[in-house]
PDB file of C-alpha atoms in Angstrom:
ATOM      1  CA  MET A   6     -24.969 -32.548   1.827  1.00  0.00           C
ATOM      2  CA  ASN A   7     -23.845 -30.263  -1.087  1.00  0.00           C
ATOM      3  CA  ILE A   8     -21.109 -28.600  -0.852  1.00  0.00           C
ATOM      4  CA  LEU A   9     -19.565 -25.337  -2.065  1.00  0.00           C
ATOM      5  CA  ILE A  10     -15.806 -24.154  -1.868  1.00  0.00           C
ATOM      6  CA  ALA A  11     -15.522 -20.299  -2.783  1.00  0.00           C
ATOM      7  CA  ASP A  12     -11.244 -19.665  -3.016  1.00  0.00           C
ATOM      8  CA  ASP A  13      -8.763 -17.651  -5.000  1.00  0.00           C
ATOM      9  CA  HIS A  14      -6.150 -20.087  -4.161  1.00  0.00           C
ATOM     10  CA  THR A  15      -6.541 -22.967  -5.903  1.00  0.00           C
ATOM     11  CA  LEU A  16      -4.132 -24.918  -3.815  1.00  0.00           C
ATOM     12  CA  PHE A  17      -6.072 -23.828  -0.722  1.00  0.00           C
ATOM     13  CA  ILE A  18      -9.519 -25.631  -2.096  1.00  0.00           C
ATOM     14  CA  GLU A  19      -7.562 -28.691  -2.765  1.00  0.00           C
ATOM     15  CA  GLY A  20      -6.446 -28.787   1.169  1.00  0.00           C
ATOM     16  CA  LEU A  21     -10.198 -28.052   1.931  1.00  0.00           C
ATOM     17  CA  SER A  22     -11.819 -29.957  -0.455  1.00  0.00           C
ATOM     18  CA  MET A  23      -9.411 -33.189   0.944  1.00  0.00           C
ATOM     19  CA  LEU A  24     -10.696 -31.714   5.019  1.00  0.00           C
ATOM     20  CA  VAL A  25     -14.542 -31.614   3.549  1.00  0.00           C
ATOM     21  CA  SER A  26     -13.714 -35.774   1.523  1.00  0.00           C
ATOM     22  CA  ARG A  27     -13.413 -37.170   4.616  1.00  0.00           C
ATOM     23  CA  ILE A  28     -17.321 -35.773   6.520  1.00  0.00           C
ATOM     24  CA  GLU A  29     -19.782 -38.690   6.023  1.00  0.00           C
ATOM     25  CA  ASP A  30     -22.792 -37.754   3.750  1.00  0.00           C
ATOM     26  CA  VAL A  31     -20.440 -34.865   2.173  1.00  0.00           C
ATOM     27  CA  HIS A  32     -20.535 -33.777  -1.639  1.00  0.00           C
ATOM     28  CA  ILE A  33     -18.246 -31.236  -2.960  1.00  0.00           C
ATOM     29  CA  VAL A  34     -20.408 -29.453  -6.144  1.00  0.00           C
ATOM     30  CA  GLY A  35     -17.765 -27.353  -7.133  1.00  0.00           C
ATOM     31  CA  ASP A  36     -15.513 -24.613  -6.535  1.00  0.00           C
ATOM     32  CA  ALA A  37     -15.454 -20.750  -6.912  1.00  0.00           C
ATOM     33  CA  LYS A  38     -12.905 -18.347  -7.642  1.00  0.00           C
ATOM     34  CA  ASN A  39     -15.277 -15.696  -6.842  1.00  0.00           C
ATOM     35  CA  GLY A  40     -17.888 -14.081  -5.386  1.00  0.00           C
ATOM     36  CA  LYS A  41     -19.750 -14.387  -8.894  1.00  0.00           C
ATOM     37  CA  GLN A  42     -18.644 -17.430  -9.894  1.00  0.00           C
ATOM     38  CA  VAL A  43     -20.496 -18.292  -6.680  1.00  0.00           C
ATOM     39  CA  ILE A  44     -23.334 -17.036  -7.654  1.00  0.00           C
ATOM     40  CA  GLU A  45     -23.808 -18.559 -11.033  1.00  0.00           C
ATOM     41  CA  HIS A  46     -23.323 -21.974  -9.052  1.00  0.00           C
ATOM     42  CA  CYS A  47     -25.859 -21.937  -6.929  1.00  0.00           C
ATOM     43  CA  GLN A  48     -28.561 -20.271  -9.252  1.00  0.00           C
ATOM     44  CA  ASN A  49     -27.340 -23.390 -11.724  1.00  0.00           C
ATOM     45  CA  GLN A  50     -26.876 -26.161  -8.990  1.00  0.00           C
ATOM     46  CA  LYS A  51     -28.109 -27.352  -5.744  1.00  0.00           C
ATOM     47  CA  VAL A  52     -26.246 -26.086  -2.642  1.00  0.00           C
ATOM     48  CA  ASP A  53     -26.724 -26.471   0.658  1.00  0.00           C
ATOM     49  CA  LEU A  54     -23.889 -24.824   2.111  1.00  0.00           C
ATOM     50  CA  ILE A  55     -20.556 -22.832   1.182  1.00  0.00           C
ATOM     51  CA  LEU A  56     -17.501 -22.454   2.816  1.00  0.00           C
ATOM     52  CA  MET A  57     -16.339 -18.892   1.332  1.00  0.00           C
ATOM     53  CA  ASP A  58     -13.017 -17.325   0.879  1.00  0.00           C
ATOM     54  CA  LEU A  59     -14.028 -13.497   1.782  1.00  0.00           C
ATOM     55  CA  GLU A  60     -10.966 -11.652  -0.351  1.00  0.00           C
ATOM     56  CA  MET A  61     -11.435 -12.426  -3.928  1.00  0.00           C
ATOM     57  CA  PRO A  62     -10.836 -10.875  -7.394  1.00  0.00           C
ATOM     58  CA  GLN A  63     -14.091  -9.451  -8.924  1.00  0.00           C
ATOM     59  CA  MET A  64     -16.482  -9.886  -6.054  1.00  0.00           C
ATOM     60  CA  GLY A  65     -15.530 -10.962  -2.473  1.00  0.00           C
ATOM     61  CA  GLY A  66     -17.471 -12.897  -0.161  1.00  0.00           C
ATOM     62  CA  ILE A  67     -18.831 -10.499   2.023  1.00  0.00           C
ATOM     63  CA  GLU A  68     -21.123  -8.625  -0.782  1.00  0.00           C
ATOM     64  CA  ALA A  69     -21.869 -12.563  -2.522  1.00  0.00           C
ATOM     65  CA  THR A  70     -23.502 -13.493   0.847  1.00  0.00           C
ATOM     66  CA  GLU A  71     -25.877 -10.502   0.713  1.00  0.00           C
ATOM     67  CA  ILE A  72     -26.432 -11.417  -2.425  1.00  0.00           C
ATOM     68  CA  ILE A  73     -27.311 -15.495  -1.986  1.00  0.00           C
ATOM     69  CA  LYS A  74     -29.073 -14.271   1.145  1.00  0.00           C
ATOM     70  CA  LYS A  75     -31.420 -12.650  -0.687  1.00  0.00           C
ATOM     71  CA  GLU A  76     -32.391 -15.476  -3.793  1.00  0.00           C
ATOM     72  CA  PHE A  77     -31.391 -18.619  -1.598  1.00  0.00           C
ATOM     73  CA  PRO A  78     -31.996 -17.774   2.035  1.00  0.00           C
ATOM     74  CA  ASN A  79     -31.710 -21.761   3.428  1.00  0.00           C
ATOM     75  CA  ILE A  80     -28.690 -22.003   1.875  1.00  0.00           C
ATOM     76  CA  LYS A  81     -25.824 -21.747   4.860  1.00  0.00           C
ATOM     77  CA  ILE A  82     -22.692 -19.877   4.631  1.00  0.00           C
ATOM     78  CA  ILE A  83     -18.967 -20.086   7.159  1.00  0.00           C
ATOM     79  CA  ALA A  84     -16.680 -17.726   6.202  1.00  0.00           C
ATOM     80  CA  VAL A  85     -13.401 -19.574   5.972  1.00  0.00           C
ATOM     81  CA  THR A  86     -10.310 -16.726   6.192  1.00  0.00           C
ATOM     82  CA  MET A  87      -7.755 -15.555   8.133  1.00  0.00           C
ATOM     83  CA  LEU A  88      -9.359 -11.848   7.982  1.00  0.00           C
ATOM     84  CA  ASN A  89      -9.646 -11.406  11.675  1.00  0.00           C
ATOM     85  CA  ASP A  90     -10.058  -8.026  12.623  1.00  0.00           C
ATOM     86  CA  TYR A  91     -13.726  -6.888  14.490  1.00  0.00           C
ATOM     87  CA  ASN A  92     -15.099  -4.659  11.924  1.00  0.00           C
ATOM     88  CA  THR A  93     -14.391  -7.525   9.342  1.00  0.00           C
ATOM     89  CA  ILE A  94     -16.459 -10.298  11.770  1.00  0.00           C
ATOM     90  CA  LYS A  95     -19.417  -7.764  12.011  1.00  0.00           C
ATOM     91  CA  LYS A  96     -19.577  -7.345   8.905  1.00  0.00           C
ATOM     92  CA  ALA A  97     -19.545 -10.927   7.788  1.00  0.00           C
ATOM     93  CA  LEU A  98     -21.761 -11.433  10.456  1.00  0.00           C
ATOM     94  CA  ARG A  99     -24.345  -9.208   9.551  1.00  0.00           C
ATOM     95  CA  SER A 100     -24.032 -10.335   5.435  1.00  0.00           C
ATOM     96  CA  GLY A 101     -26.213 -12.975   6.982  1.00  0.00           C
ATOM     97  CA  MET A 102     -23.073 -15.128   7.455  1.00  0.00           C
ATOM     98  CA  ASP A 103     -23.796 -18.203   9.432  1.00  0.00           C
ATOM     99  CA  GLY A 104     -20.467 -19.035  10.336  1.00  0.00           C
ATOM    100  CA  TYR A 105     -16.871 -17.866  10.598  1.00  0.00           C
ATOM    101  CA  VAL A 106     -13.496 -20.038  11.018  1.00  0.00           C
ATOM    102  CA  VAL A 107     -10.037 -19.239  10.178  1.00  0.00           C
ATOM    103  CA  LYS A 108      -7.958 -20.811   7.149  1.00  0.00           C
ATOM    104  CA  ASN A 109      -5.827 -23.378   9.712  1.00  0.00           C
ATOM    105  CA  LEU A 110      -8.742 -25.414  11.119  1.00  0.00           C
ATOM    106  CA  GLY A 111      -8.630 -28.698  11.196  1.00  0.00           C
ATOM    107  CA  ILE A 112     -11.078 -31.835  10.485  1.00  0.00           C
ATOM    108  CA  SER A 113     -12.885 -31.555  14.046  1.00  0.00           C
ATOM    109  CA  GLU A 114     -13.277 -27.951  14.163  1.00  0.00           C
ATOM    110  CA  LEU A 115     -13.984 -28.063  10.159  1.00  0.00           C
ATOM    111  CA  GLN A 116     -17.187 -31.384  11.239  1.00  0.00           C
ATOM    112  CA  LYS A 117     -18.445 -28.942  14.101  1.00  0.00           C
ATOM    113  CA  ALA A 118     -18.518 -25.927  12.457  1.00  0.00           C
ATOM    114  CA  ILE A 119     -20.628 -27.237   9.383  1.00  0.00           C
ATOM    115  CA  GLU A 120     -22.930 -29.235  12.103  1.00  0.00           C
ATOM    116  CA  THR A 121     -23.777 -26.431  13.629  1.00  0.00           C
ATOM    117  CA  VAL A 122     -24.729 -24.124  11.178  1.00  0.00           C
ATOM    118  CA  MET A 123     -26.468 -26.633   9.404  1.00  0.00           C
ATOM    119  CA  ASP A 124     -28.655 -27.104  12.870  1.00  0.00           C
ATOM    120  CA  GLY A 125     -29.614 -23.812  12.714  1.00  0.00           C
ATOM    121  CA  HIS A 126     -27.617 -22.104  14.653  1.00  0.00           C
ATOM    122  CA  ILE A 127     -23.725 -19.787  14.126  1.00  0.00           C
ATOM    123  CA  TYR A 128     -20.715 -21.273  14.471  1.00  0.00           C
ATOM    124  CA  MET A 129     -17.472 -19.011  14.982  1.00  0.00           C
ATOM    125  CA  SER A 130     -13.731 -20.251  16.339  1.00  0.00           C
ATOM    126  CA  PRO A 131     -12.595 -19.692  19.825  1.00  0.00           C
ATOM    127  CA  GLU A 132      -9.680 -16.994  18.414  1.00  0.00           C
ATOM    128  CA  ILE A 133     -12.492 -15.195  16.565  1.00  0.00           C
ATOM    129  CA  THR A 134     -15.080 -15.174  19.735  1.00  0.00           C
ATOM    130  CA  THR A 135     -12.863 -13.476  21.266  1.00  0.00           C
ATOM    131  CA  ILE A 136     -12.053 -10.936  19.210  1.00  0.00           C
ATOM    132  CA  LEU A 137     -15.611 -10.022  18.574  1.00  0.00           C
ATOM    133  CA  ALA A 138     -15.865  -9.560  22.248  1.00  0.00           C
ATOM    134  CA  LEU A 139     -12.995  -7.832  22.703  1.00  0.00           C
ATOM    135  CA  GLY A 140     -13.837  -5.168  19.873  1.00  0.00           C
ATOM    136  CA  VAL A 141     -18.023  -4.784  21.703  1.00  0.00           C
ATOM    137  CA  ALA A 142     -16.482  -3.970  24.428  1.00  0.00           C
ATOM    138  CA  GLY A 143     -13.963  -1.192  22.705  1.00  0.00           C
ATOM    139  CA  ARG A 144     -10.561  -3.551  23.613  1.00  0.00           C
ATOM    140  CA  LYS A 145      -8.084  -4.506  20.777  1.00  0.00           C
ATOM    141  CA  PRO A 146      -6.750  -7.773  20.744  1.00  0.00           C
ATOM    142  CA  ASN A 147      -3.888  -8.139  22.358  1.00  0.00           C
ATOM    143  CA  GLN A 148      -3.187 -10.101  19.065  1.00  0.00           C
ATOM    144  CA  ALA A 149      -3.129 -11.105  16.105  1.00  0.00           C
ATOM    145  CA  TYR A 150      -4.554 -14.514  14.873  1.00  0.00           C
ATOM    146  CA  VAL A 151      -1.697 -15.538  11.979  1.00  0.00           C
ATOM    147  CA  PRO A 152      -0.409 -18.888  11.051  1.00  0.00           C
ATOM    148  CA  ASP A 153       3.392 -19.520  12.213  1.00  0.00           C
ATOM    149  CA  LEU A 154       5.697 -17.118  10.062  1.00  0.00           C
ATOM    150  CA  THR A 155       9.162 -18.844   9.842  1.00  0.00           C
ATOM    151  CA  LYS A 156      12.191 -17.062  10.903  1.00  0.00           C
ATOM    152  CA  ARG A 157      13.275 -16.003   7.104  1.00  0.00           C
ATOM    153  CA  GLU A 158       9.846 -14.719   6.576  1.00  0.00           C
ATOM    154  CA  LYS A 159       9.989 -12.485   9.745  1.00  0.00           C
ATOM    155  CA  GLU A 160      13.475 -10.943   7.731  1.00  0.00           C
ATOM    156  CA  VAL A 161      12.386 -10.983   4.680  1.00  0.00           C
ATOM    157  CA  ILE A 162       9.261  -8.924   6.313  1.00  0.00           C
ATOM    158  CA  LYS A 163      11.062  -6.254   8.062  1.00  0.00           C
ATOM    159  CA  LEU A 164      13.214  -5.572   4.928  1.00  0.00           C
ATOM    160  CA  ILE A 165       9.859  -5.200   3.310  1.00  0.00           C
ATOM    161  CA  ILE A 166       8.774  -2.392   5.664  1.00  0.00           C
ATOM    162  CA  ASP A 167      11.762  -0.484   5.841  1.00  0.00           C
ATOM    163  CA  GLY A 168      11.178  -0.319   2.079  1.00  0.00           C
ATOM    164  CA  LEU A 169      13.995  -2.690   0.419  1.00  0.00           C
ATOM    165  CA  THR A 170      13.088  -4.129  -2.911  1.00  0.00           C
ATOM    166  CA  ASN A 171      13.774  -7.585  -3.389  1.00  0.00           C
ATOM    167  CA  ASP A 172      17.166  -7.323  -4.911  1.00  0.00           C
ATOM    168  CA  LEU A 173      18.010  -5.513  -1.825  1.00  0.00           C
ATOM    169  CA  ILE A 174      16.469  -7.738   0.328  1.00  0.00           C
ATOM    170  CA  ALA A 175      18.383 -10.625  -1.419  1.00  0.00           C
ATOM    171  CA  GLU A 176      21.196  -9.057  -1.483  1.00  0.00           C
ATOM    172  CA  LYS A 177      21.504  -8.340   2.389  1.00  0.00           C
ATOM    173  CA  LEU A 178      20.076 -11.608   3.094  1.00  0.00           C
ATOM    174  CA  PHE A 179      22.079 -13.621   0.521  1.00  0.00           C
ATOM    175  CA  LEU A 180      19.406 -14.927  -1.082  1.00  0.00           C
ATOM    176  CA  SER A 181      18.424 -15.290  -4.847  1.00  0.00           C
ATOM    177  CA  PRO A 182      15.913 -12.370  -5.647  1.00  0.00           C
ATOM    178  CA  LEU A 183      13.966 -15.172  -6.754  1.00  0.00           C
ATOM    179  CA  THR A 184      13.507 -16.701  -3.488  1.00  0.00           C
ATOM    180  CA  VAL A 185      12.977 -13.140  -1.825  1.00  0.00           C
ATOM    181  CA  SER A 186       9.813 -13.364  -4.643  1.00  0.00           C
ATOM    182  CA  THR A 187       9.410 -17.260  -3.625  1.00  0.00           C
ATOM    183  CA  HIS A 188       9.218 -15.671   0.213  1.00  0.00           C
ATOM    184  CA  ARG A 189       7.035 -12.660   0.136  1.00  0.00           C
ATOM    185  CA  LYS A 190       3.991 -14.687  -1.623  1.00  0.00           C
ATOM    186  CA  ASN A 191       3.907 -17.183   0.615  1.00  0.00           C
ATOM    187  CA  VAL A 192       3.884 -14.172   3.282  1.00  0.00           C
ATOM    188  CA  LEU A 193       1.023 -12.785   1.657  1.00  0.00           C
ATOM    189  CA  SER A 194      -0.659 -15.981   0.772  1.00  0.00           C
ATOM    190  CA  LYS A 195      -0.597 -17.382   4.798  1.00  0.00           C
ATOM    191  CA  LEU A 196      -2.213 -14.110   6.153  1.00  0.00           C
ATOM    192  CA  ASN A 197      -4.395 -14.044   2.934  1.00  0.00           C
ATOM    193  CA  LEU A 198      -3.634 -10.329   1.876  1.00  0.00           C
ATOM    194  CA  LYS A 199      -3.098  -9.027  -1.639  1.00  0.00           C
ATOM    195  CA  ASN A 200      -0.444  -7.043  -1.813  1.00  0.00           C
ATOM    196  CA  THR A 201       2.791  -4.959  -0.034  1.00  0.00           C
ATOM    197  CA  ALA A 202       0.892  -2.655   1.145  1.00  0.00           C
ATOM    198  CA  MET A 203      -1.878  -4.404   2.965  1.00  0.00           C
ATOM    199  CA  LEU A 204       1.521  -6.330   4.921  1.00  0.00           C
ATOM    200  CA  VAL A 205       2.758  -3.270   6.052  1.00  0.00           C
ATOM    201  CA  LYS A 206      -1.029  -2.585   7.809  1.00  0.00           C
ATOM    202  CA  TYR A 207      -1.425  -5.490   8.846  1.00  0.00           C
ATOM    203  CA  CYS A 208       2.321  -5.456  10.154  1.00  0.00           C
ATOM    204  CA  GLY A 209       1.672  -1.935  11.657  1.00  0.00           C
ATOM    205  CA  ASP A 210      -1.455  -2.966  13.549  1.00  0.00           C
ATOM    206  CA  TYR A 211      -0.203  -6.468  14.846  1.00  0.00           C
ATOM    207  CA  PRO A 212       4.146  -5.763  15.255  1.00  0.00           C
ATOM    208  CA  GLU A 213       3.881  -8.808  17.502  1.00  0.00           C
ATOM    209  CA  ILE A 214       3.805 -10.708  14.735  1.00  0.00           C
ATOM    210  CA  LEU A 215       7.222  -9.798  13.909  1.00  0.00           C
ATOM    211  CA  VAL A 216       8.417 -11.339  17.606  1.00  0.00           C
TER     212      VAL A 216
END
């Protein structure tokens, strides 16, 4: 089975590649940093399955999936993301994606997801199934599904929401501006968000992550 990994974070690609390499009869044929590169890979080599991030520069995973499914309908695609809102899940499935999992999945769930979609079925992480069901019922999930944030990261987020700059946050928390900048980048990476505006909105929608 030839697998392509698509994500704009090199560290995540390396981590996911390590997991995939532990599955028998699986071969990683390459990686892509955006949707356009994904399409080029599919056009130039045999790809059976794509593990696809949703938010990437130039072209996101959902748009790339729509194109790939028209040109190469037999290629299976699993979304691997931290985005867990109902509308995004719905758009991903409507684009033709065969699976939807969250980024902290382990080897057993990854293998199950791959086997399920390759058998012609749709696979979703339990958390995603719950969110999708609540969305269909018109109910908001009680909690955002996010990786664990450290106490310091939560402190930094709260001050970011208050509108403080890195220098002011550093002064308030007795840290260096560089350390604050690192915390900010780590938080955005963990939540798979691109900028501060998205972070503020996310925390507004799911304030419980800061508790």
